Short mmCIF file of C-alpha atoms (C1' of nucleotides) in Angstrom, two decimals:
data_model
loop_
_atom_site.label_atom_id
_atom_site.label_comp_id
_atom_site.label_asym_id
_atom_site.label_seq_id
_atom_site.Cartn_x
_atom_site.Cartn_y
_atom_site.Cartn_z
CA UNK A 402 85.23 94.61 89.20
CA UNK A 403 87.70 95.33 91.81
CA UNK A 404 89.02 99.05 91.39
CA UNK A 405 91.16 101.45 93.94
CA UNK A 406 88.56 101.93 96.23
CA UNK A 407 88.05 97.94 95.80
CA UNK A 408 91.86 97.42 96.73
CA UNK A 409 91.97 99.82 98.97
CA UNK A 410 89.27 97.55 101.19
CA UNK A 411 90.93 94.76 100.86
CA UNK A 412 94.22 96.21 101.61
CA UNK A 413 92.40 97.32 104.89
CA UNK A 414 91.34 94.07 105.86
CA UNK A 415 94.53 92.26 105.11
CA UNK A 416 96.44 94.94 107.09
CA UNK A 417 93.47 94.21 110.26
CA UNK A 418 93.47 90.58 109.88
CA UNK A 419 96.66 89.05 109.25
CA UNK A 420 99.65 91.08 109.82
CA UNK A 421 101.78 88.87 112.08
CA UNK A 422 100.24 85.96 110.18
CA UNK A 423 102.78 82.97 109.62
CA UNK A 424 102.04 81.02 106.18
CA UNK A 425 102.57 77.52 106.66
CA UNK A 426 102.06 76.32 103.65
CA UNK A 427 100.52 77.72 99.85
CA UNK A 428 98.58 75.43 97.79
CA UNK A 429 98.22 76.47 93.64
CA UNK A 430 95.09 74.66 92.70
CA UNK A 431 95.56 76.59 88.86
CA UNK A 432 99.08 77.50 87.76
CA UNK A 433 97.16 80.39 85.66
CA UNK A 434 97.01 82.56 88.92
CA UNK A 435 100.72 82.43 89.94
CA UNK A 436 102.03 84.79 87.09
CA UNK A 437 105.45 86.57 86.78
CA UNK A 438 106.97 84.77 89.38
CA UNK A 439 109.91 83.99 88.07
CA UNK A 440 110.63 79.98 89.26
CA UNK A 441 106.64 79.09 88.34
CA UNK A 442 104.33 77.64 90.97
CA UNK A 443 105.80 75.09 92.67
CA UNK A 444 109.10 78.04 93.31
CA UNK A 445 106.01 79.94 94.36
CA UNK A 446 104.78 77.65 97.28
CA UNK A 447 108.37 76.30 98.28
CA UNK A 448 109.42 80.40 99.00
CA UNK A 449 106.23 81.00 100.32
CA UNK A 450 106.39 78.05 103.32
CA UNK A 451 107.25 79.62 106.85
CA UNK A 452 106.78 83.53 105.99
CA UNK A 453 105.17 86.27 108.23
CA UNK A 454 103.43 88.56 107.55
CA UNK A 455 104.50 92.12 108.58
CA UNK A 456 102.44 94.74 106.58
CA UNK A 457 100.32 95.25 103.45
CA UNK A 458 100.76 97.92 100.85
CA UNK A 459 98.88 98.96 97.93
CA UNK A 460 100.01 101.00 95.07
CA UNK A 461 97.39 102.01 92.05
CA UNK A 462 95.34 98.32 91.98
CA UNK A 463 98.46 96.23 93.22
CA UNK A 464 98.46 94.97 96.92
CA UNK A 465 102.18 93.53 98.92
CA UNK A 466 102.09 91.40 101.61
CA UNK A 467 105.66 92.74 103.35
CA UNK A 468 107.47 89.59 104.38
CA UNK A 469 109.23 89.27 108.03
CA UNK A 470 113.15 89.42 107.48
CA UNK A 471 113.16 89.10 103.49
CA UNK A 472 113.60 91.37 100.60
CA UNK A 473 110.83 89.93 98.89
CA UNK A 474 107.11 90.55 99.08
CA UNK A 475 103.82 88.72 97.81
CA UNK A 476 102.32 90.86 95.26
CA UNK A 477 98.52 90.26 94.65
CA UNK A 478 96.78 92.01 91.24
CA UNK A 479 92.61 91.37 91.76
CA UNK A 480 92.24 91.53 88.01
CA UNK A 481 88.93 91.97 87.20
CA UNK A 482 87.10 89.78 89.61
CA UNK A 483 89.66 88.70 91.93
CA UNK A 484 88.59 88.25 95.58
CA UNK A 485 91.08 87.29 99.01
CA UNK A 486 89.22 85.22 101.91
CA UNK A 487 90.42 85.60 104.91
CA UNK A 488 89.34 82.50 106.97
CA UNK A 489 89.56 81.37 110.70
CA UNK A 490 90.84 78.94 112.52
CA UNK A 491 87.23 76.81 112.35
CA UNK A 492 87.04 76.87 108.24
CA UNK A 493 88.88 73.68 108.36
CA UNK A 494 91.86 74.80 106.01
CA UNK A 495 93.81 72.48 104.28
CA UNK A 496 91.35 69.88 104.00
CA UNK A 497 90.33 68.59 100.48
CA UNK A 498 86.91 69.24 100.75
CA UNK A 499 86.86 72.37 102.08
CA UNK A 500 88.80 72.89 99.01
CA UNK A 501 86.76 71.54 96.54
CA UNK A 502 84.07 73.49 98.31
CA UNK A 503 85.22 77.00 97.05
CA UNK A 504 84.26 78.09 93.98
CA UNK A 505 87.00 79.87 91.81
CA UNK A 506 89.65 79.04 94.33
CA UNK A 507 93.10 79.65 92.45
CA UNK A 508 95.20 79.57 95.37
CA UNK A 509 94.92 78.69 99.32
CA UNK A 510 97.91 79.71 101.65
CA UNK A 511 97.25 77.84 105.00
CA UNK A 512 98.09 79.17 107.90
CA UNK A 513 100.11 78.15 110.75
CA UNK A 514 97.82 77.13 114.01
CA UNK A 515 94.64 77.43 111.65
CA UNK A 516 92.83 79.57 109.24
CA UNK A 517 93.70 80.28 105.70
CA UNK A 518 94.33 83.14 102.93
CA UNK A 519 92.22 82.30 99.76
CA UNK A 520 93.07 83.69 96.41
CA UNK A 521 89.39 83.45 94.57
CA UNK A 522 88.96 84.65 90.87
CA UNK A 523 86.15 83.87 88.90
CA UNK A 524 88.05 84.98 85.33
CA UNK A 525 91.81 84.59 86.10
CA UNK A 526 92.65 88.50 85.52
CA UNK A 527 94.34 88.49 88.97
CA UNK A 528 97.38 86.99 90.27
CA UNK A 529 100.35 86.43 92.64
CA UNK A 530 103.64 86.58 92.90
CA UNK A 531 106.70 86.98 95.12
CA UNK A 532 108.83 89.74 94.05
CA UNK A 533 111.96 91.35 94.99
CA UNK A 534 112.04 95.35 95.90
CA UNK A 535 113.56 98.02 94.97
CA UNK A 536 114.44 101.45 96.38
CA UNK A 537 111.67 104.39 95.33
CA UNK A 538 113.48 107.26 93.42
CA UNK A 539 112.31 109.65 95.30
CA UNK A 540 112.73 108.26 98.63
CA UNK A 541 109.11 108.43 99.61
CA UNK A 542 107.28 105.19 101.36
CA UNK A 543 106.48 103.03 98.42
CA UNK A 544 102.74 103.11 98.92
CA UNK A 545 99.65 103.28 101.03
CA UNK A 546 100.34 100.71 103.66
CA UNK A 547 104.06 100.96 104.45
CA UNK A 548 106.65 102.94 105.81
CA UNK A 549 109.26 101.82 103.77
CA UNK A 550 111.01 103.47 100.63
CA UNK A 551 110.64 100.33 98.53
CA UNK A 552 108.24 98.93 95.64
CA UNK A 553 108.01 95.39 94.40
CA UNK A 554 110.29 95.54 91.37
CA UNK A 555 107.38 93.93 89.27
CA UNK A 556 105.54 97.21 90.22
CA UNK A 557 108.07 99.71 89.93
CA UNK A 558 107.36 101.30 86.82
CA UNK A 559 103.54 101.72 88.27
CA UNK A 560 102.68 105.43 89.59
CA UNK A 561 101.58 106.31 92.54
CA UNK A 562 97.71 106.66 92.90
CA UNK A 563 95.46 109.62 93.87
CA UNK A 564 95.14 108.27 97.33
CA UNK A 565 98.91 107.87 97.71
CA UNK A 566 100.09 110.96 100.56
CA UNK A 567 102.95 111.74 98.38
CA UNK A 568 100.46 112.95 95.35
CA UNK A 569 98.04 114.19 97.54
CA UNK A 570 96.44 117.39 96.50
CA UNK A 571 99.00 120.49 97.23
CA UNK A 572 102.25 118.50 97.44
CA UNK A 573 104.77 118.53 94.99
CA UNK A 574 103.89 114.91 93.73
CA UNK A 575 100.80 116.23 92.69
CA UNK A 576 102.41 119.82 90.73
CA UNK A 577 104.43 117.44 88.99
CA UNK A 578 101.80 115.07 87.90
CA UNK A 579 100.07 117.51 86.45
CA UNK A 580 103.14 118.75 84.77
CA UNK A 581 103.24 115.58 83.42
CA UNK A 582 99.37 115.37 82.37
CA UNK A 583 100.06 118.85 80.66
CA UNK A 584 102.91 117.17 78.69
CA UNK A 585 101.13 114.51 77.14
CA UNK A 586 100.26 114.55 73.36
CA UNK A 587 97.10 111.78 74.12
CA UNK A 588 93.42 112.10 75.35
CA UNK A 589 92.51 112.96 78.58
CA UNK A 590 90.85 109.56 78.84
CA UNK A 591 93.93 107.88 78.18
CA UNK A 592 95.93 109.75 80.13
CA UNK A 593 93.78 108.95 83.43
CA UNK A 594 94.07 105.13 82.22
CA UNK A 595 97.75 105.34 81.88
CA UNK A 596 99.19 103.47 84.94
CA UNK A 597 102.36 105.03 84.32
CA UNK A 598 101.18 108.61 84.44
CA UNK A 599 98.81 107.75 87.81
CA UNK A 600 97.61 104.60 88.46
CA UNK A 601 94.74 103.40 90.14
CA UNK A 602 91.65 104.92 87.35
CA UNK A 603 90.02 101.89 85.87
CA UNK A 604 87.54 102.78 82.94
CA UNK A 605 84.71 103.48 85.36
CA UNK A 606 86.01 106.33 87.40
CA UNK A 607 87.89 107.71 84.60
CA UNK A 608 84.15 107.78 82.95
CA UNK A 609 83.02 108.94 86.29
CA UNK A 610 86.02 111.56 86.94
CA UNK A 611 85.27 113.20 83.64
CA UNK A 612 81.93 113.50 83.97
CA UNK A 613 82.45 115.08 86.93
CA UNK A 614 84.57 117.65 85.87
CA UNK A 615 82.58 118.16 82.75
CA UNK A 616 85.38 116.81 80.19
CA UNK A 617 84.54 115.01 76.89
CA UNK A 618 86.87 111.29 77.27
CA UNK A 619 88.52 112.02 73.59
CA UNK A 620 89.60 115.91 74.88
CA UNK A 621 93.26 116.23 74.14
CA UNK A 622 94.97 116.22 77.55
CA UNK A 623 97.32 119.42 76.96
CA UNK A 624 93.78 121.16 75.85
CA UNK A 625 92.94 121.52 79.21
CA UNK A 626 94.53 124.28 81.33
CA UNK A 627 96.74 123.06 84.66
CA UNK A 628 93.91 124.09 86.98
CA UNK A 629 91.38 122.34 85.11
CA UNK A 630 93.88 119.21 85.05
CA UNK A 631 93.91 119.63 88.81
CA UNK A 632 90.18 119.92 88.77
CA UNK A 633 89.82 116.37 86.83
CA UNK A 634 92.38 114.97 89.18
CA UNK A 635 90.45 115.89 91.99
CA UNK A 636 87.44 114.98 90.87
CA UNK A 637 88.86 111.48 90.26
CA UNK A 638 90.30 111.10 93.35
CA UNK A 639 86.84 112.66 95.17
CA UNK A 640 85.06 109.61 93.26
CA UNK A 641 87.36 106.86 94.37
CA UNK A 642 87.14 108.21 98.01
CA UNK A 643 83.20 108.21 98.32
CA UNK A 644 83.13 104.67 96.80
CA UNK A 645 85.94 103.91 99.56
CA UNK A 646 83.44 105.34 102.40
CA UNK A 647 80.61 103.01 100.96
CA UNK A 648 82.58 100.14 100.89
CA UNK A 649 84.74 99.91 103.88
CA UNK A 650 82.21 99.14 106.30
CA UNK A 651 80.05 96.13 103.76
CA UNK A 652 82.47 93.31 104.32
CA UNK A 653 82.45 91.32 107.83
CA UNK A 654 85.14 91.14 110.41
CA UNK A 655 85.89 87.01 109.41
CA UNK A 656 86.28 87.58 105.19
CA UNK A 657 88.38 90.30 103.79
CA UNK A 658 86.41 90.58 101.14
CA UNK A 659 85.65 91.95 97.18
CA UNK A 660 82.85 90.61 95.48
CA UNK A 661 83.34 91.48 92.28
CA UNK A 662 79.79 90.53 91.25
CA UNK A 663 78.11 92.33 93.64
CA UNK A 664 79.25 96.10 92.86
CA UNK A 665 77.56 97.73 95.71
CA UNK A 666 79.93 100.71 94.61
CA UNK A 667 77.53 100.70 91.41
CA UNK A 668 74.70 102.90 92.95
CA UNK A 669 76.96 105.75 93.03
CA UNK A 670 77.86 106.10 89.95
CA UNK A 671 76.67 109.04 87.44
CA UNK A 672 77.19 107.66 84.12
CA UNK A 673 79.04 103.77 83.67
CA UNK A 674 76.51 101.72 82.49
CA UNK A 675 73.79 104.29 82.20
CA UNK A 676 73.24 104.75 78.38
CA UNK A 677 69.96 106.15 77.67
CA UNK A 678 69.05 107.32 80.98
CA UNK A 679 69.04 110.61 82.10
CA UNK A 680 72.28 112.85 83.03
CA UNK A 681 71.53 113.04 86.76
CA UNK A 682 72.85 117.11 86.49
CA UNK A 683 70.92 117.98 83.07
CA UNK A 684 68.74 115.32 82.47
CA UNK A 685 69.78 114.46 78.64
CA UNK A 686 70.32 110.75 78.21
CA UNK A 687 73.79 109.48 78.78
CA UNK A 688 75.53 108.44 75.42
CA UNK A 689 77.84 105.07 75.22
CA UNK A 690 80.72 105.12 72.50
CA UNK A 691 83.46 103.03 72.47
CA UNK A 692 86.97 104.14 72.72
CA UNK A 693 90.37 102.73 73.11
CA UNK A 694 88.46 99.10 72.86
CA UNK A 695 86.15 100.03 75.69
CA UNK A 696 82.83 101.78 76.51
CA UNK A 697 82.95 104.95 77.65
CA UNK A 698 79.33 106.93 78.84
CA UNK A 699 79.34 110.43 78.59
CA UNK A 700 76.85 113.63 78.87
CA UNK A 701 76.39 114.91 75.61
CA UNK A 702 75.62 117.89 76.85
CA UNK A 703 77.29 118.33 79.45
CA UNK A 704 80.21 117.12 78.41
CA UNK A 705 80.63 119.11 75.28
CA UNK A 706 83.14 117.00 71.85
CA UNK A 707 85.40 118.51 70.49
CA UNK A 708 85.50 118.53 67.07
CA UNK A 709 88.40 116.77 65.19
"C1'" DA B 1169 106.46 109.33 71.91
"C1'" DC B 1170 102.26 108.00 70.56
"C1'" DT B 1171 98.40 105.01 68.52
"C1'" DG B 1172 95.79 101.14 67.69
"C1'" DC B 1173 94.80 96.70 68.55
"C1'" DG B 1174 95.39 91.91 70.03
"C1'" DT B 1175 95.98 88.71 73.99
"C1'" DC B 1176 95.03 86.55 78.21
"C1'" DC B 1177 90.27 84.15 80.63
"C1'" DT B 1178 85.69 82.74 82.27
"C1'" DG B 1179 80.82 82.14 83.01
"C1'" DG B 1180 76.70 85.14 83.25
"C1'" DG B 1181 73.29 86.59 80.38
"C1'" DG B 1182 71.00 87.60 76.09
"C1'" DG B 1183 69.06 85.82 71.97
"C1'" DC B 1184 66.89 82.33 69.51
"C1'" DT C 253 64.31 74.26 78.74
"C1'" DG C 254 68.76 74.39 76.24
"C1'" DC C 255 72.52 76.01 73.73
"C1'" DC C 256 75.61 79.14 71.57
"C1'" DC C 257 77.89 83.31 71.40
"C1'" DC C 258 79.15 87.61 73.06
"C1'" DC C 259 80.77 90.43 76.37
"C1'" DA C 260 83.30 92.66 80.35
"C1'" DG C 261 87.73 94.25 82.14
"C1'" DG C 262 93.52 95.66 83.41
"C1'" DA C 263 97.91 95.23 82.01
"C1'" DC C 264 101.05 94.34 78.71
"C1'" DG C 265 103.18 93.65 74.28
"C1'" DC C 266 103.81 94.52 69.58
"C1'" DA C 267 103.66 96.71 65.01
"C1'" DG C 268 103.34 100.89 62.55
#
DNA sequence: ACTGCGTCCTGGGGGC
DNA sequence: TGCCCCCAGGACGCAG
């Protein structure tokens, strides 16, 4: 499933392939996949007709598509196996068998002279949306991608993400998360989940982050000293950017594309989906408990419990 | 403020 | 070979 370093691709490859892209027309083969757009699908295609393209942003797992000359942007969330095709001139868009052709296709936004933006989602997590924006508090560019000091108001209560400049490691976004981290009354766990404290952790680099750092999941988060919160922070991020380097280069120059299926992210990883194999730093087996409604693999040894 | 849990959704895969 | 059921996940919303 799609995660930060997931987006963060596909962010990439929107930004290379169609920026200065005119949409001529949006097609919503399931009304499921245009959510929280106020006006419904058919509002959704009618606003959509005649935009350009001008930039695309990402912020934690949600992607904008900046529009030429408008205050509103289209907001894409991959859910959890949400894919965009970028396709050429010689895919035949628009035609109803190329159409019927794609598997999972939710939504196709044609382009004008040729070629076409596919919205693909096997489970209907994901969706789009045009949203207004709104100024950033702090004045800062709203996200990886853009220059500008605004966020897609259906985002703006989303944090900034790990690979986001403005929390980078040594600025003050980043004293103040931690601040923040230090605050918190929860679990460390759910405090890297929390989209609201910093977004962007799904529930396998949060497993992988506090592995990494050598930090049981149900650890109360105000436990753990401010350099050690750094430490887990940076571990986190140092995760999501080697699974960025892996996967930046494995999609071709025609598809901007996430497989969700695929995960060739997967063979980095230290402990998701790895119970009873060995801790690749001590060599116990890898333990799988579930938490918060999910699975979460830990070291036992490793990554000591605390006892409560 | 925090916690726990349900809801959305689909088809791959395991079990029989 | 077939069929049924479970499971995975992010974000959000609600009750306690």
């Amino acid at each position: 499933m799609p995660e930060l370093p997931e987006v963060e691709t596909v962010r990439d490859g929107l930004a290379r392939h169609v920026i200065g892209a005119q949409i001529a027309s949006a097609q919503v083969l399931r009304d499921y996949s245009v959510r929280r757009h106020e006006g419904g699908p058919q509002d959704f295609c009618d606003q959509l007709a005649g935009a350009t393209i001008e930039y695309a942003a990402r912020r934690g797992k949600f992607i904008w598509l900046g529009l030429a000359g408008r205050d509103d942007v289209l907001v894409a969330h991959l859910g959890m196996s949400g894919q965009i095709l970028v396709r050429d001139e010689s895919f035949g868009a628009g035609e109803a068998s190329a159409v019927q052709g794609v598997r999972h296709l939710r939504v196709r936004m044609s382009l004008t002279g040729g070629g076409a933006i596919d919205f693909v989602d096997q489970r209907t997590f994901g969706y789009l949306a045009l949203s207004e924006t709104v100024p950033t508090p702090d004045g800062l560019p709203g996200g990886v991608g853009t220059e500008l000091a605004r966020v897609p108001q259906l985002l703006a209560h989303i944090s900034r993400d790990l690979l986001d400049p403005a929390v980078g490691a040594g600025t003050l976004g980043r004293k103040e998360l931690i601040a923040r981290f230090k605050a918190k009354k929860t679990s460390v766990k759910r405090n890297l989940l929390d989209q609201e404290l910093v977004s962007g952790v799904g529930n396998i680099y949060a497993d992988e982050a506090l592995w990494l750092a050598k930090v049981h999941f149900a650890r109360a988060g105000a436990q753990l000293t401010k350099p050690k919160i750094a430490e887990l922070l940076d571990c986190a991020e140092a995760v999501m950017r080697s699974s960025l380097e892996q996967g930046g280069t494995s999609f071709d120059s025609l598809y901007v594309n996430v497989n969700g299926e695929s995960g060739y992210f997967n063979r980095s990883l230290n402990v998701y989906g790895r119970e009873d194999e060995p801790c690749h730093r001590c060599g116990a087996l890898i333990r799988r408990s579930e938490f918060m409604n999910r699975s979460s693999f830990w070291c036992s040894v490793c990554q000591s419990k605390p006892r409560n």
